[in-house]
XYZ file of C-alpha atoms in Angstrom:
307
model
C 11.009 -48.905 94.534
C 13.041 -52.114 94.115
C 14.483 -53.834 90.889
C 11.133 -55.580 90.290
C 9.282 -52.090 90.534
C 11.765 -50.354 88.380
C 11.374 -52.922 85.814
C 7.585 -52.688 85.680
C 7.821 -48.927 85.525
C 10.074 -49.059 82.527
C 7.940 -51.392 80.943
C 4.765 -49.305 81.353
C 6.888 -46.320 80.327
C 7.808 -47.866 76.962
C 4.272 -47.166 75.869
C 3.897 -43.400 75.792
C 7.728 -43.077 75.198
C 7.066 -45.080 71.814
C 4.354 -42.892 70.976
C 6.487 -39.858 71.834
C 9.653 -40.897 69.805
C 7.243 -41.583 66.848
C 5.825 -38.281 66.872
C 9.256 -36.534 67.186
C 10.556 -38.592 64.259
C 7.492 -37.933 61.931
C 7.826 -34.046 62.766
C 11.357 -34.099 62.005
C 10.840 -35.895 58.748
C 8.108 -33.240 57.889
C 10.363 -30.440 58.724
C 13.209 -31.563 56.604
C 11.175 -32.477 53.667
C 8.782 -29.628 53.635
C 5.635 -29.464 51.925
C 5.081 -30.156 48.344
C 2.759 -27.703 46.518
C 0.710 -29.297 43.641
C 0.791 -27.286 40.300
C -2.284 -25.768 39.287
C -3.890 -24.080 36.131
C -4.949 -20.675 36.681
C -8.131 -20.717 34.815
C -8.358 -17.018 34.539
C -11.384 -17.300 32.204
C -13.209 -19.237 34.674
C -14.068 -23.137 34.451
C -14.211 -24.238 30.874
C -16.982 -26.545 29.622
C -14.857 -29.583 29.359
C -14.048 -29.299 33.051
C -17.721 -28.965 34.116
C -18.033 -29.581 37.800
C -21.129 -30.529 39.961
C -20.793 -29.232 43.555
C -22.827 -31.487 46.005
C -24.279 -31.549 49.297
C -25.245 -34.789 50.524
C -28.322 -34.133 53.146
C -31.265 -35.634 54.839
C -34.553 -34.069 54.738
C -35.463 -33.515 58.446
C -37.643 -30.458 58.551
C -38.662 -27.372 56.752
C -36.403 -25.206 58.717
C -33.267 -27.473 57.786
C -34.611 -27.520 54.121
C -34.421 -23.833 54.027
C -31.183 -23.395 55.603
C -29.517 -26.065 53.135
C -31.090 -24.051 49.882
C -29.638 -20.819 51.518
C -26.355 -22.393 51.844
C -26.497 -23.900 48.321
C -27.357 -20.061 47.059
C -24.193 -18.882 49.126
C -22.079 -21.548 47.612
C -23.082 -20.162 44.242
C -22.550 -16.450 45.201
C -19.061 -17.038 46.321
C -18.342 -19.216 43.074
C -20.405 -18.012 40.368
C -18.748 -19.737 37.434
C -20.850 -20.718 34.584
C -19.760 -24.095 34.123
C -20.592 -25.205 37.889
C -23.704 -26.867 38.926
C -25.018 -26.932 42.310
C -27.097 -30.052 43.880
C -28.550 -31.302 46.867
C -28.252 -35.025 47.202
C -31.050 -35.677 49.601
C -32.628 -38.878 51.315
C -35.513 -39.029 53.771
C -34.927 -40.172 57.301
C -34.572 -43.914 58.155
C -38.027 -45.133 58.823
C -39.628 -48.308 59.938
C -41.942 -48.396 56.712
C -41.178 -47.313 53.204
C -42.999 -44.236 53.323
C -43.936 -41.777 56.114
C -46.890 -39.077 56.291
C -44.399 -36.173 56.190
C -42.365 -37.315 53.326
C -44.133 -35.728 50.651
C -44.493 -32.236 52.371
C -40.481 -32.276 53.019
C -39.812 -33.458 49.370
C -42.057 -30.553 47.968
C -40.466 -27.945 50.182
C -36.936 -28.864 48.661
C -38.166 -28.905 45.074
C -39.790 -25.338 45.694
C -36.411 -24.296 47.036
C -34.333 -25.325 44.051
C -36.806 -24.114 41.691
C -36.782 -20.642 43.228
C -33.034 -20.396 42.989
C -33.373 -21.392 39.185
C -35.799 -18.743 38.721
C -33.607 -16.202 40.419
C -30.365 -17.024 38.781
C -31.417 -18.582 35.514
C -30.259 -21.493 33.616
C -26.682 -22.139 32.414
C -25.081 -21.245 29.216
C -26.178 -24.577 27.508
C -29.645 -24.093 28.944
C -29.452 -26.738 31.812
C -30.567 -25.963 35.284
C -28.092 -24.363 37.510
C -29.564 -25.762 40.681
C -30.619 -29.431 41.069
C -32.307 -31.615 43.574
C -31.408 -35.241 43.492
C -33.532 -37.259 45.808
C -33.553 -40.839 46.514
C -36.118 -43.393 47.737
C -35.866 -45.530 50.503
C -34.672 -49.196 50.450
C -34.939 -51.943 52.717
C -31.905 -52.675 54.843
C -31.501 -56.060 56.493
C -28.438 -55.338 58.570
C -30.101 -52.090 59.940
C -33.669 -53.308 59.908
C -34.806 -50.020 58.655
C -35.916 -48.401 55.367
C -33.245 -46.013 54.513
C -31.279 -44.400 51.514
C -28.918 -47.246 50.274
C -25.790 -47.042 51.699
C -26.305 -43.676 52.918
C -23.749 -40.965 52.113
C -21.388 -43.404 50.193
C -24.255 -44.726 48.336
C -25.445 -41.407 47.139
C -22.021 -40.523 45.584
C -21.836 -43.901 44.052
C -25.277 -43.573 42.577
C -24.622 -40.140 41.470
C -21.331 -40.939 39.673
C -23.422 -43.771 38.034
C -26.279 -41.260 37.037
C -23.701 -38.945 35.622
C -22.334 -41.609 33.469
C -25.934 -42.781 32.010
C -27.262 -45.384 34.645
C -30.961 -45.731 34.597
C -31.276 -48.063 37.569
C -30.321 -45.857 40.522
C -32.907 -44.955 43.213
C -33.069 -41.373 42.682
C -36.777 -40.280 42.088
C -38.179 -37.962 39.488
C -39.590 -35.237 41.307
C -42.745 -32.741 40.764
C -44.021 -35.144 38.100
C -41.152 -34.368 35.933
C -38.320 -36.686 34.454
C -35.116 -36.750 36.402
C -32.844 -33.878 35.502
C -29.573 -35.137 35.010
C -26.604 -32.628 34.267
C -24.513 -33.508 31.106
C -20.811 -33.386 30.605
C -19.708 -33.334 34.407
C -16.161 -34.194 34.733
C -15.489 -33.565 38.345
C -17.530 -33.524 41.578
C -17.026 -31.252 44.710
C -18.554 -32.839 47.892
C -19.306 -30.526 50.921
C -20.954 -31.419 54.255
C -24.205 -29.738 55.104
C -22.104 -27.377 57.377
C -19.241 -26.774 55.152
C -18.428 -23.366 53.772
C -16.931 -22.963 50.090
C -14.855 -19.643 50.303
C -14.913 -17.367 47.326
C -13.111 -18.814 44.278
C -12.200 -22.156 45.954
C -14.140 -24.326 43.311
C -11.958 -22.780 40.606
C -8.882 -23.437 42.395
C -9.869 -26.963 43.062
C -10.710 -27.755 39.624
C -7.589 -25.927 38.220
C -5.596 -28.283 40.541
C -7.071 -31.449 39.650
C -7.305 -30.573 35.923
C -3.259 -29.863 35.884
C -1.659 -32.384 33.307
C 0.693 -33.683 36.227
C -2.191 -34.224 38.631
C -4.637 -35.926 36.074
C -5.265 -39.382 37.373
C -4.029 -42.381 35.252
C -5.751 -45.645 36.217
C -3.848 -48.964 35.719
C -6.561 -51.624 35.316
C -3.787 -54.405 35.838
C -3.237 -53.029 39.478
C -6.673 -51.699 40.120
C -5.633 -48.282 41.104
C -4.654 -44.748 40.235
C -0.750 -45.091 39.509
C -0.155 -41.273 38.405
C -1.694 -38.140 39.339
C -4.707 -38.097 41.807
C -8.424 -39.104 41.588
C -9.063 -37.349 44.775
C -7.873 -33.850 46.190
C -8.979 -32.988 49.815
C -8.062 -29.277 50.713
C -7.262 -28.369 54.309
C -10.559 -27.786 56.308
C -10.273 -25.253 58.948
C -12.917 -24.012 61.573
C -14.835 -20.897 61.099
C -14.682 -19.980 64.563
C -12.395 -17.035 65.886
C -8.678 -18.019 65.807
C -5.568 -17.410 68.049
C -6.638 -15.412 71.170
C -9.862 -14.199 69.963
C -12.051 -17.220 70.924
C -12.755 -18.843 74.245
C -11.017 -21.835 75.855
C -13.746 -24.255 74.736
C -13.290 -23.304 71.038
C -9.576 -23.511 71.186
C -9.778 -27.106 72.717
C -12.656 -28.426 70.560
C -11.863 -26.721 67.157
C -8.438 -25.061 67.093
C -5.487 -26.407 65.198
C -4.301 -28.041 68.378
C -7.581 -29.184 69.288
C -9.725 -32.301 68.935
C -11.372 -31.261 65.650
C -10.261 -34.192 63.229
C -10.499 -32.177 60.186
C -8.454 -29.076 61.429
C -5.474 -31.629 62.615
C -5.565 -33.420 59.278
C -3.060 -31.364 57.519
C -0.017 -33.527 57.041
C 0.794 -37.237 57.597
C 4.354 -38.461 57.032
C 3.535 -41.768 55.640
C 0.754 -40.388 53.256
C 3.057 -37.462 52.425
C 5.819 -39.824 51.477
C 3.619 -41.825 49.408
C 1.611 -39.060 47.743
C -1.578 -40.465 49.210
C -4.280 -39.013 51.637
C -7.624 -39.566 53.360
C -11.077 -38.697 51.799
C -13.577 -37.814 54.571
C -16.011 -36.457 52.408
C -14.853 -32.692 51.725
C -12.847 -32.352 48.341
C -12.870 -32.871 44.654
C -12.753 -36.177 42.584
C -12.594 -37.113 39.046
C -15.768 -39.363 38.480
C -14.220 -41.922 36.023
C -10.961 -42.556 38.095
C -12.969 -42.663 41.329
C -15.273 -45.278 40.026
C -12.839 -47.193 38.371
C -10.543 -47.647 41.477
C -13.619 -48.634 43.762
C -15.285 -50.825 41.481
C -16.442 -54.018 43.184
C -13.991 -53.375 46.315
C -16.694 -51.916 48.764
C -19.259 -54.518 50.144
C -22.638 -53.371 51.350
C -22.813 -52.349 55.046
C -18.969 -52.150 55.191
C -18.421 -48.345 55.490
C -20.323 -45.797 57.728
């Protein structure tokens, strides 16, 4: 190649070279600094009433088999974390639809209501007499942007309306079920959010609560700057795949969900910029302080702006 060709080749090589250089520098910074473990409360006697926490799974009611699976997962979450001050809830919507109500809506909701009722009959109420398992279901609303009837703002809307509901709001889109008034747990301080396919290992809920409740981690919201300036409003633990690790799995499994694969959760372990600034990304699996979470986001997220 001549001089012009080498110049073009060199300019093109700058793109992967710069990406490689950034990755190397970031890795060196992380190696030199090392991880910073957050202080935690042991909570050896379990979660106390003042730290009562609601564990929620946002989901859609799509079919009888899917509802049964979600009810069973909720039961497994409880059996792995049988704390007296934990409450468990399904946050459900119907599917998007061209009309406000569909013929199968009532049957699907009735199946979910009966599944939650069975769990409450099997495991009993909490120490204060409140229901241990809950179903919080929303009605559809018209979305002009999507040209569909759907749950308002989907998953983000569920969590936002849940926070408002837990703080006494009466204008949410949550529906009373089975002809009864809407059951709202009282005294909830934290919310743990799980995806429909996420497992909650044994004792994980208590460890999450103990971390966020530590005095050095408690969030302090500054209304002047509009954000948390000390502590943390949200903590997201590392999420790992449940498929076999190391050499026990297949090549496809290692490529798709291993720590070096393309699974975004398995690789979201550390980021130099977030680590240096004590920040992080929240992708829907973790624990948050209700009041600090809502205060920091108040008026900042326009409708139809987040997936």
